[in-house]
Short mmCIF file of N, CA, C and O in Angstrom, two decimals:
data_model
loop_
_atom_site.label_atom_id
_atom_site.label_comp_id
_atom_site.label_asym_id
_atom_site.label_seq_id
_atom_site.Cartn_x
_atom_site.Cartn_y
_atom_site.Cartn_z
N MET D 28 48.97 -20.10 -17.67
CA MET D 28 48.00 -19.74 -16.66
C MET D 28 46.75 -20.59 -16.84
O MET D 28 46.34 -20.84 -17.97
N ARG D 29 46.18 -20.99 -15.71
CA ARG D 29 44.92 -21.73 -15.75
C ARG D 29 43.97 -21.10 -14.74
O ARG D 29 44.38 -20.61 -13.70
N ARG D 30 42.67 -21.12 -15.08
CA ARG D 30 41.61 -20.75 -14.14
C ARG D 30 40.83 -22.02 -13.86
O ARG D 30 40.52 -22.78 -14.78
N ILE D 31 40.51 -22.23 -12.61
CA ILE D 31 39.69 -23.37 -12.23
C ILE D 31 38.28 -22.83 -12.03
O ILE D 31 38.03 -22.01 -11.15
N SER D 32 37.38 -23.25 -12.92
CA SER D 32 36.01 -22.73 -12.93
C SER D 32 35.02 -23.86 -12.72
O SER D 32 35.30 -25.00 -13.07
N TYR D 33 33.86 -23.50 -12.20
CA TYR D 33 32.82 -24.51 -11.98
C TYR D 33 32.06 -24.75 -13.27
O TYR D 33 31.65 -23.81 -13.95
N VAL D 34 31.88 -26.01 -13.60
CA VAL D 34 31.13 -26.41 -14.79
C VAL D 34 29.88 -27.15 -14.34
O VAL D 34 29.95 -28.15 -13.63
N GLN D 35 28.73 -26.61 -14.74
CA GLN D 35 27.44 -27.20 -14.38
C GLN D 35 27.19 -28.47 -15.20
O GLN D 35 27.84 -28.68 -16.24
N PRO D 36 26.24 -29.29 -14.78
CA PRO D 36 25.87 -30.44 -15.60
C PRO D 36 25.51 -29.97 -17.01
O PRO D 36 24.90 -28.93 -17.19
N GLY D 37 25.95 -30.70 -18.01
CA GLY D 37 25.71 -30.31 -19.38
C GLY D 37 26.86 -29.49 -19.96
O GLY D 37 26.84 -29.09 -21.11
N GLY D 38 27.88 -29.19 -19.15
CA GLY D 38 29.07 -28.52 -19.64
C GLY D 38 29.01 -27.01 -19.69
O GLY D 38 29.80 -26.39 -20.39
N VAL D 39 28.11 -26.37 -18.96
CA VAL D 39 28.00 -24.92 -18.97
C VAL D 39 28.95 -24.34 -17.91
O VAL D 39 28.81 -24.61 -16.72
N ARG D 40 29.93 -23.55 -18.37
CA ARG D 40 30.92 -22.93 -17.49
C ARG D 40 30.30 -21.72 -16.80
O ARG D 40 29.73 -20.86 -17.45
N GLU D 41 30.42 -21.65 -15.47
CA GLU D 41 29.86 -20.54 -14.68
C GLU D 41 30.88 -19.42 -14.60
O GLU D 41 31.73 -19.42 -13.71
N GLY D 42 30.82 -18.46 -15.51
CA GLY D 42 31.70 -17.29 -15.45
C GLY D 42 33.16 -17.64 -15.48
O GLY D 42 33.55 -18.71 -15.92
N ASP D 43 33.99 -16.73 -15.01
CA ASP D 43 35.43 -16.94 -14.99
C ASP D 43 35.96 -16.94 -13.57
O ASP D 43 37.12 -16.65 -13.34
N GLY D 44 35.09 -17.24 -12.60
CA GLY D 44 35.52 -17.25 -11.21
C GLY D 44 36.36 -18.46 -10.90
O GLY D 44 36.52 -19.36 -11.72
N GLY D 45 36.90 -18.49 -9.71
CA GLY D 45 37.68 -19.63 -9.26
C GLY D 45 39.16 -19.32 -9.18
O GLY D 45 39.63 -18.27 -9.62
N PRO D 46 39.91 -20.26 -8.62
CA PRO D 46 41.34 -20.08 -8.43
C PRO D 46 42.07 -19.81 -9.75
O PRO D 46 41.58 -20.15 -10.83
N ILE D 47 43.25 -19.22 -9.63
CA ILE D 47 44.12 -19.01 -10.79
C ILE D 47 45.46 -19.67 -10.49
O ILE D 47 45.94 -19.63 -9.35
N GLU D 48 46.01 -20.31 -11.51
CA GLU D 48 47.30 -20.97 -11.41
C GLU D 48 48.30 -20.26 -12.29
O GLU D 48 48.00 -19.91 -13.43
N LEU D 49 49.49 -20.04 -11.75
CA LEU D 49 50.57 -19.41 -12.51
C LEU D 49 51.74 -20.38 -12.56
O LEU D 49 52.19 -20.86 -11.51
N LYS D 50 52.19 -20.69 -13.77
CA LYS D 50 53.35 -21.56 -13.92
C LYS D 50 54.53 -20.71 -14.35
O LYS D 50 54.47 -20.00 -15.36
N LEU D 51 55.60 -20.78 -13.58
CA LEU D 51 56.79 -19.99 -13.86
C LEU D 51 57.71 -20.72 -14.83
O LEU D 51 57.58 -21.93 -15.04
N GLU D 52 58.64 -19.98 -15.40
CA GLU D 52 59.56 -20.54 -16.38
C GLU D 52 60.36 -21.72 -15.82
O GLU D 52 60.68 -22.66 -16.54
N ASN D 53 60.65 -21.70 -14.52
CA ASN D 53 61.42 -22.79 -13.91
C ASN D 53 60.56 -24.01 -13.59
O ASN D 53 61.05 -24.98 -13.01
N GLY D 54 59.27 -23.96 -13.93
CA GLY D 54 58.37 -25.10 -13.72
C GLY D 54 57.57 -25.03 -12.43
O GLY D 54 56.65 -25.82 -12.24
N ALA D 55 57.90 -24.11 -11.54
CA ALA D 55 57.15 -23.97 -10.29
C ALA D 55 55.72 -23.49 -10.61
O ALA D 55 55.52 -22.66 -11.49
N ILE D 56 54.76 -24.04 -9.88
CA ILE D 56 53.36 -23.66 -10.07
C ILE D 56 52.81 -23.15 -8.75
O ILE D 56 52.98 -23.78 -7.71
N PHE D 57 52.14 -21.97 -8.83
CA PHE D 57 51.51 -21.37 -7.67
C PHE D 57 50.03 -21.19 -7.96
O PHE D 57 49.65 -20.85 -9.07
N ARG D 58 49.21 -21.41 -6.95
CA ARG D 58 47.75 -21.29 -7.07
C ARG D 58 47.27 -20.24 -6.08
O ARG D 58 47.61 -20.28 -4.90
N LEU D 59 46.50 -19.28 -6.57
CA LEU D 59 45.90 -18.27 -5.71
C LEU D 59 44.41 -18.55 -5.67
O LEU D 59 43.77 -18.71 -6.72
N GLU D 60 43.86 -18.64 -4.45
CA GLU D 60 42.46 -19.01 -4.29
C GLU D 60 41.89 -18.44 -3.01
O GLU D 60 42.62 -17.97 -2.15
N SER D 61 40.58 -18.49 -2.90
CA SER D 61 39.89 -18.05 -1.70
C SER D 61 40.21 -19.02 -0.56
O SER D 61 40.18 -20.24 -0.75
N GLY D 62 40.51 -18.46 0.61
CA GLY D 62 40.79 -19.29 1.77
C GLY D 62 39.53 -19.92 2.34
O GLY D 62 38.41 -19.57 1.96
N ALA D 63 39.70 -20.84 3.25
CA ALA D 63 38.59 -21.57 3.86
C ALA D 63 37.61 -20.65 4.58
O ALA D 63 36.42 -20.96 4.69
N ASP D 64 38.09 -19.47 5.04
CA ASP D 64 37.21 -18.55 5.75
C ASP D 64 36.39 -17.68 4.80
O ASP D 64 35.55 -16.90 5.22
N GLY D 65 36.65 -17.79 3.47
CA GLY D 65 35.90 -17.01 2.49
C GLY D 65 36.29 -15.55 2.42
O GLY D 65 35.69 -14.78 1.68
N GLU D 66 37.31 -15.16 3.18
CA GLU D 66 37.75 -13.76 3.23
C GLU D 66 39.21 -13.58 2.86
O GLU D 66 39.58 -12.53 2.35
N SER D 67 40.04 -14.56 3.16
CA SER D 67 41.47 -14.39 2.96
C SER D 67 41.95 -15.08 1.68
O SER D 67 41.30 -15.99 1.16
N LEU D 68 43.09 -14.60 1.20
CA LEU D 68 43.73 -15.17 0.02
C LEU D 68 44.61 -16.33 0.46
O LEU D 68 45.36 -16.22 1.42
N ARG D 69 44.51 -17.43 -0.25
CA ARG D 69 45.32 -18.60 0.05
C ARG D 69 46.29 -18.82 -1.10
O ARG D 69 45.90 -18.74 -2.26
N LEU D 70 47.54 -19.12 -0.76
CA LEU D 70 48.55 -19.45 -1.75
C LEU D 70 48.83 -20.94 -1.66
O LEU D 70 49.19 -21.46 -0.60
N GLY D 71 48.62 -21.63 -2.76
CA GLY D 71 48.92 -23.06 -2.83
C GLY D 71 50.13 -23.26 -3.72
O GLY D 71 50.37 -22.49 -4.65
N VAL D 72 50.91 -24.28 -3.45
CA VAL D 72 52.07 -24.61 -4.26
C VAL D 72 51.77 -25.91 -5.00
O VAL D 72 51.29 -26.87 -4.40
N GLY D 73 52.03 -25.91 -6.29
CA GLY D 73 51.77 -27.08 -7.12
C GLY D 73 50.46 -26.93 -7.88
O GLY D 73 49.62 -26.10 -7.54
N GLY D 74 50.33 -27.71 -8.92
CA GLY D 74 49.14 -27.66 -9.76
C GLY D 74 47.91 -28.18 -9.05
O GLY D 74 47.99 -29.00 -8.14
N TRP D 75 46.76 -27.68 -9.48
CA TRP D 75 45.48 -28.12 -8.94
C TRP D 75 45.23 -29.56 -9.36
O TRP D 75 45.47 -29.94 -10.52
N CYS D 76 44.77 -30.38 -8.43
CA CYS D 76 44.45 -31.78 -8.71
C CYS D 76 42.94 -31.95 -8.71
O CYS D 76 42.28 -31.61 -7.73
N ASP D 77 42.41 -32.48 -9.79
CA ASP D 77 40.98 -32.70 -9.95
C ASP D 77 40.56 -33.90 -9.10
O ASP D 77 40.97 -35.03 -9.37
N PRO D 78 39.73 -33.68 -8.07
CA PRO D 78 39.31 -34.80 -7.23
C PRO D 78 38.35 -35.74 -7.96
O PRO D 78 38.08 -36.84 -7.48
N PHE D 79 37.86 -35.32 -9.13
CA PHE D 79 36.96 -36.15 -9.92
C PHE D 79 37.58 -36.57 -11.24
O PHE D 79 36.89 -36.79 -12.23
N ALA D 80 38.91 -36.71 -11.26
CA ALA D 80 39.59 -37.16 -12.48
C ALA D 80 39.26 -38.64 -12.72
O ALA D 80 38.93 -39.39 -11.79
N GLU D 81 39.33 -39.01 -13.98
CA GLU D 81 39.11 -40.42 -14.34
C GLU D 81 40.25 -41.26 -13.79
O GLU D 81 41.36 -40.79 -13.70
N PRO D 82 40.01 -42.49 -13.44
CA PRO D 82 38.71 -43.16 -13.46
C PRO D 82 37.88 -42.77 -12.24
O PRO D 82 38.40 -42.66 -11.13
N MET D 83 36.61 -42.50 -12.46
CA MET D 83 35.70 -42.12 -11.37
C MET D 83 34.90 -43.34 -10.93
O MET D 83 34.57 -44.20 -11.75
N SER D 84 34.54 -43.33 -9.65
CA SER D 84 33.64 -44.36 -9.14
C SER D 84 32.24 -44.08 -9.69
O SER D 84 31.94 -42.97 -10.16
N VAL D 85 31.37 -45.05 -9.59
CA VAL D 85 29.99 -44.88 -10.04
C VAL D 85 29.33 -43.75 -9.25
O VAL D 85 28.63 -42.90 -9.81
N GLU D 86 29.60 -43.69 -7.94
CA GLU D 86 29.01 -42.65 -7.09
C GLU D 86 29.47 -41.27 -7.52
O GLU D 86 28.67 -40.33 -7.59
N ASN D 87 30.77 -41.12 -7.79
CA ASN D 87 31.29 -39.82 -8.22
C ASN D 87 30.74 -39.43 -9.59
O ASN D 87 30.42 -38.27 -9.83
N ARG D 88 30.63 -40.37 -10.50
CA ARG D 88 30.09 -40.09 -11.82
C ARG D 88 28.65 -39.59 -11.71
O ARG D 88 28.26 -38.62 -12.37
N GLU D 89 27.86 -40.21 -10.85
CA GLU D 89 26.47 -39.77 -10.63
C GLU D 89 26.43 -38.38 -10.00
O GLU D 89 25.61 -37.54 -10.38
N PHE D 90 27.32 -38.13 -9.05
CA PHE D 90 27.37 -36.82 -8.41
C PHE D 90 27.70 -35.73 -9.42
O PHE D 90 27.04 -34.69 -9.47
N VAL D 91 28.71 -35.94 -10.26
CA VAL D 91 29.11 -34.95 -11.27
C VAL D 91 27.98 -34.73 -12.27
O VAL D 91 27.71 -33.58 -12.65
N ALA D 92 27.31 -35.79 -12.68
CA ALA D 92 26.19 -35.65 -13.62
C ALA D 92 25.06 -34.82 -13.02
O ALA D 92 24.38 -34.07 -13.72
N ARG D 93 24.88 -34.92 -11.71
CA ARG D 93 23.81 -34.21 -11.01
C ARG D 93 24.21 -32.79 -10.61
O ARG D 93 23.42 -31.87 -10.68
N SER D 94 25.47 -32.61 -10.20
CA SER D 94 25.88 -31.35 -9.57
C SER D 94 26.94 -30.56 -10.31
O SER D 94 27.16 -29.40 -10.00
N GLY D 95 27.65 -31.17 -11.24
CA GLY D 95 28.75 -30.50 -11.91
C GLY D 95 30.04 -30.66 -11.15
O GLY D 95 30.11 -31.40 -10.17
N LYS D 96 31.09 -29.96 -11.61
CA LYS D 96 32.39 -30.07 -10.94
C LYS D 96 33.30 -28.93 -11.37
O LYS D 96 33.03 -28.21 -12.33
N TRP D 97 34.40 -28.75 -10.64
CA TRP D 97 35.43 -27.77 -10.97
C TRP D 97 36.32 -28.34 -12.07
O TRP D 97 36.66 -29.52 -12.05
N VAL D 98 36.69 -27.48 -13.03
CA VAL D 98 37.52 -27.89 -14.17
C VAL D 98 38.57 -26.80 -14.41
O VAL D 98 38.26 -25.62 -14.33
N ALA D 99 39.80 -27.22 -14.70
CA ALA D 99 40.87 -26.27 -15.01
C ALA D 99 40.86 -25.94 -16.50
O ALA D 99 40.77 -26.83 -17.34
N PHE D 100 40.94 -24.64 -16.82
CA PHE D 100 40.96 -24.15 -18.19
C PHE D 100 42.24 -23.36 -18.42
O PHE D 100 42.57 -22.47 -17.63
N ASP D 101 42.96 -23.68 -19.48
CA ASP D 101 44.14 -22.91 -19.86
C ASP D 101 43.66 -21.57 -20.41
O ASP D 101 42.91 -21.53 -21.39
N VAL D 102 44.06 -20.47 -19.78
CA VAL D 102 43.64 -19.14 -20.22
C VAL D 102 44.81 -18.36 -20.82
O VAL D 102 44.69 -17.16 -21.10
N SER D 103 45.92 -19.03 -21.05
CA SER D 103 47.14 -18.37 -21.53
C SER D 103 46.95 -17.64 -22.86
O SER D 103 47.67 -16.70 -23.14
N CYS D 104 46.02 -18.09 -23.68
CA CYS D 104 45.80 -17.47 -24.99
C CYS D 104 44.62 -16.50 -24.98
O CYS D 104 44.30 -15.91 -26.01
N GLU D 105 43.95 -16.36 -23.83
CA GLU D 105 42.79 -15.47 -23.76
C GLU D 105 43.24 -14.02 -23.60
O GLU D 105 44.28 -13.73 -23.01
N SER D 106 42.39 -13.12 -24.10
CA SER D 106 42.66 -11.69 -24.03
C SER D 106 42.97 -11.28 -22.59
O SER D 106 42.31 -11.72 -21.66
N GLY D 107 43.95 -10.46 -22.42
CA GLY D 107 44.37 -10.00 -21.10
C GLY D 107 45.45 -10.89 -20.54
O GLY D 107 46.54 -10.43 -20.23
N TYR D 108 45.16 -12.17 -20.41
CA TYR D 108 46.15 -13.10 -19.86
C TYR D 108 47.33 -13.31 -20.80
O TYR D 108 48.47 -13.40 -20.37
N LYS D 109 47.06 -13.39 -22.10
CA LYS D 109 48.14 -13.70 -23.05
C LYS D 109 49.24 -12.64 -23.05
O LYS D 109 50.39 -12.94 -23.34
N GLU D 110 48.89 -11.41 -22.67
CA GLU D 110 49.89 -10.35 -22.60
C GLU D 110 50.89 -10.57 -21.46
O GLU D 110 51.95 -9.97 -21.44
N LEU D 111 50.56 -11.43 -20.51
CA LEU D 111 51.43 -11.68 -19.36
C LEU D 111 52.40 -12.83 -19.60
O LEU D 111 53.41 -12.94 -18.91
N ILE D 112 52.09 -13.69 -20.55
CA ILE D 112 52.89 -14.88 -20.79
C ILE D 112 54.29 -14.48 -21.26
O ILE D 112 54.46 -13.64 -22.15
N GLY D 113 55.30 -15.07 -20.62
CA GLY D 113 56.69 -14.79 -20.96
C GLY D 113 57.26 -13.57 -20.27
O GLY D 113 58.46 -13.31 -20.38
N ARG D 114 56.43 -12.84 -19.54
CA ARG D 114 56.92 -11.66 -18.83
C ARG D 114 57.34 -12.04 -17.42
O ARG D 114 56.80 -12.95 -16.83
N ARG D 115 58.28 -11.28 -16.89
CA ARG D 115 58.77 -11.52 -15.53
C ARG D 115 57.80 -10.95 -14.50
O ARG D 115 57.24 -9.89 -14.70
N VAL D 116 57.66 -11.67 -13.40
CA VAL D 116 56.91 -11.14 -12.27
C VAL D 116 57.87 -10.24 -11.52
O VAL D 116 58.95 -10.66 -11.11
N GLY D 117 57.48 -8.97 -11.38
CA GLY D 117 58.33 -8.00 -10.68
C GLY D 117 57.92 -7.93 -9.22
O GLY D 117 58.09 -8.88 -8.47
N ASP D 118 57.31 -6.85 -8.84
CA ASP D 118 56.90 -6.64 -7.46
C ASP D 118 55.67 -7.46 -7.10
O ASP D 118 54.83 -7.76 -7.94
N LEU D 119 55.58 -7.75 -5.81
CA LEU D 119 54.40 -8.39 -5.23
C LEU D 119 53.95 -7.52 -4.07
O LEU D 119 54.72 -7.25 -3.16
N GLY D 120 52.71 -7.05 -4.15
CA GLY D 120 52.15 -6.25 -3.07
C GLY D 120 50.97 -6.98 -2.47
O GLY D 120 50.14 -7.54 -3.19
N LEU D 121 50.90 -7.03 -1.16
CA LEU D 121 49.80 -7.71 -0.49
C LEU D 121 48.72 -6.72 -0.09
O LEU D 121 49.02 -5.61 0.35
N LEU D 122 47.46 -7.10 -0.23
CA LEU D 122 46.32 -6.30 0.18
C LEU D 122 45.84 -6.86 1.51
O LEU D 122 45.45 -8.03 1.59
N VAL D 123 45.88 -6.04 2.55
CA VAL D 123 45.54 -6.50 3.91
C VAL D 123 44.36 -5.71 4.43
O VAL D 123 44.33 -4.47 4.35
N GLU D 124 43.37 -6.42 4.97
CA GLU D 124 42.21 -5.80 5.63
C GLU D 124 41.96 -6.53 6.94
O GLU D 124 41.89 -7.76 6.96
N PHE D 125 41.81 -5.79 7.99
CA PHE D 125 41.51 -6.35 9.31
C PHE D 125 42.48 -7.47 9.69
O PHE D 125 42.09 -8.49 10.26
N GLY D 126 43.75 -7.28 9.35
CA GLY D 126 44.78 -8.23 9.72
C GLY D 126 44.85 -9.48 8.86
O GLY D 126 45.62 -10.39 9.17
N LYS D 127 44.07 -9.55 7.78
CA LYS D 127 44.08 -10.72 6.89
C LYS D 127 44.56 -10.30 5.51
O LYS D 127 44.22 -9.23 5.02
N ILE D 128 45.33 -11.18 4.89
CA ILE D 128 45.72 -10.96 3.49
C ILE D 128 44.52 -11.34 2.63
O ILE D 128 44.10 -12.50 2.62
N VAL D 129 43.94 -10.35 1.96
CA VAL D 129 42.72 -10.57 1.17
C VAL D 129 42.98 -10.46 -0.33
O VAL D 129 42.07 -10.65 -1.14
N GLY D 130 44.21 -10.15 -0.70
CA GLY D 130 44.52 -10.02 -2.12
C GLY D 130 45.99 -9.76 -2.33
O GLY D 130 46.77 -9.63 -1.38
N ALA D 131 46.35 -9.70 -3.61
CA ALA D 131 47.74 -9.42 -3.97
C ALA D 131 47.79 -8.76 -5.34
O ALA D 131 46.93 -9.00 -6.19
N ASP D 132 48.78 -7.91 -5.51
CA ASP D 132 49.09 -7.29 -6.79
C ASP D 132 50.41 -7.88 -7.28
O ASP D 132 51.42 -7.78 -6.58
N LEU D 133 50.39 -8.49 -8.45
CA LEU D 133 51.60 -9.01 -9.06
C LEU D 133 51.92 -8.15 -10.26
O LEU D 133 51.10 -8.04 -11.18
N SER D 134 53.09 -7.56 -10.27
CA SER D 134 53.50 -6.66 -11.33
C SER D 134 54.22 -7.44 -12.42
O SER D 134 55.17 -8.17 -12.16
N PHE D 135 53.73 -7.29 -13.66
CA PHE D 135 54.37 -7.86 -14.85
C PHE D 135 54.77 -6.68 -15.72
O PHE D 135 54.09 -6.34 -16.68
N GLY D 136 55.84 -6.00 -15.37
CA GLY D 136 56.22 -4.80 -16.11
C GLY D 136 55.19 -3.71 -15.88
O GLY D 136 54.91 -3.34 -14.76
N SER D 137 54.58 -3.23 -16.96
CA SER D 137 53.61 -2.14 -16.84
C SER D 137 52.19 -2.63 -16.55
O SER D 137 51.28 -1.83 -16.38
N THR D 138 51.99 -3.94 -16.50
CA THR D 138 50.66 -4.50 -16.22
C THR D 138 50.66 -5.14 -14.84
O THR D 138 51.60 -5.83 -14.46
N THR D 139 49.60 -4.91 -14.10
CA THR D 139 49.45 -5.51 -12.77
C THR D 139 48.28 -6.47 -12.76
O THR D 139 47.19 -6.15 -13.21
N LEU D 140 48.53 -7.66 -12.26
CA LEU D 140 47.50 -8.67 -12.06
C LEU D 140 47.07 -8.57 -10.61
O LEU D 140 47.88 -8.79 -9.71
N ARG D 141 45.82 -8.17 -10.37
CA ARG D 141 45.30 -8.06 -9.01
C ARG D 141 44.34 -9.22 -8.76
O ARG D 141 43.41 -9.44 -9.51
N VAL D 142 44.60 -9.95 -7.68
CA VAL D 142 43.69 -11.00 -7.24
C VAL D 142 43.17 -10.59 -5.87
O VAL D 142 43.93 -10.11 -5.03
N SER D 143 41.87 -10.74 -5.67
CA SER D 143 41.30 -10.37 -4.38
C SER D 143 40.11 -11.25 -4.07
O SER D 143 39.40 -11.70 -4.98
N VAL D 144 39.93 -11.50 -2.79
CA VAL D 144 38.83 -12.33 -2.32
C VAL D 144 37.74 -11.43 -1.78
O VAL D 144 37.99 -10.54 -0.97
N ARG D 145 36.53 -11.67 -2.27
CA ARG D 145 35.34 -10.97 -1.78
C ARG D 145 34.20 -11.97 -1.73
O ARG D 145 33.88 -12.59 -2.75
N ALA D 146 33.63 -12.13 -0.55
CA ALA D 146 32.46 -13.02 -0.36
C ALA D 146 32.72 -14.41 -0.93
O ALA D 146 31.92 -14.96 -1.67
N ASP D 147 33.87 -14.99 -0.58
CA ASP D 147 34.22 -16.37 -0.94
C ASP D 147 34.56 -16.55 -2.42
O ASP D 147 34.71 -17.66 -2.89
N GLU D 148 34.65 -15.47 -3.19
CA GLU D 148 34.98 -15.55 -4.61
C GLU D 148 36.33 -14.90 -4.85
O GLU D 148 36.66 -13.88 -4.25
N LEU D 149 37.10 -15.48 -5.75
CA LEU D 149 38.37 -14.87 -6.15
C LEU D 149 38.14 -14.06 -7.41
O LEU D 149 37.64 -14.56 -8.41
N PHE D 150 38.48 -12.78 -7.35
CA PHE D 150 38.35 -11.89 -8.49
C PHE D 150 39.74 -11.59 -9.04
O PHE D 150 40.67 -11.38 -8.27
N VAL D 151 39.85 -11.57 -10.35
CA VAL D 151 41.11 -11.30 -11.01
C VAL D 151 40.89 -10.09 -11.93
O VAL D 151 39.96 -10.07 -12.73
N GLU D 152 41.74 -9.09 -11.76
CA GLU D 152 41.65 -7.89 -12.57
C GLU D 152 43.03 -7.59 -13.14
O GLU D 152 44.04 -7.76 -12.47
N LEU D 153 43.05 -7.14 -14.38
CA LEU D 153 44.30 -6.70 -14.99
C LEU D 153 44.25 -5.19 -15.10
O LEU D 153 43.38 -4.65 -15.77
N GLN D 154 45.12 -4.52 -14.40
CA GLN D 154 45.16 -3.07 -14.46
C GLN D 154 45.98 -2.67 -15.67
O GLN D 154 47.12 -3.10 -15.83
N GLY D 155 45.31 -1.91 -16.54
CA GLY D 155 45.92 -1.55 -17.81
C GLY D 155 45.52 -2.50 -18.92
O GLY D 155 45.93 -2.38 -20.03
N GLY D 156 44.67 -3.48 -18.58
CA GLY D 156 44.21 -4.46 -19.56
C GLY D 156 42.76 -4.80 -19.32
O GLY D 156 42.03 -4.05 -18.69
N ASP D 157 42.33 -5.97 -19.79
CA ASP D 157 40.96 -6.43 -19.61
C ASP D 157 40.74 -6.84 -18.17
O ASP D 157 41.66 -7.18 -17.44
N SER D 158 39.49 -6.84 -17.75
CA SER D 158 39.11 -7.28 -16.40
C SER D 158 38.48 -8.65 -16.48
O SER D 158 37.72 -8.92 -17.40
N CYS D 159 38.83 -9.51 -15.55
CA CYS D 159 38.31 -10.87 -15.53
C CYS D 159 37.83 -11.20 -14.13
O CYS D 159 38.45 -10.81 -13.17
N GLN D 160 36.73 -11.93 -14.00
CA GLN D 160 36.30 -12.40 -12.68
C GLN D 160 36.77 -13.80 -12.52
O GLN D 160 36.75 -14.60 -13.38
#
């Protein structure tokens, strides 16, 4: 599992917000993130690609130094997430509000990973475990 979080200039990570990536045993990768409307859940297929990966142009390097950038962090060994590694995804429940899919519950046995979009942010909660934003 990876979380894509915003890193400010100087390397300061802003909380645990941002998309989450799940890699399945068969190698398939799914990304859950806030949709373009800031209200709906978006499902992406494949790993997140860093638009500011090396080699960077001089302009991009200056922009990142001034503004920061999104960075993917492996959270597989972090509390809460590590309990899900190696477990099967069981049920998938969609959270719908006003005709839009705004979240999902993924069941990993007795633990549920809930992802939901609120005000353009993706929140991740583990029911029965630690809570993560």
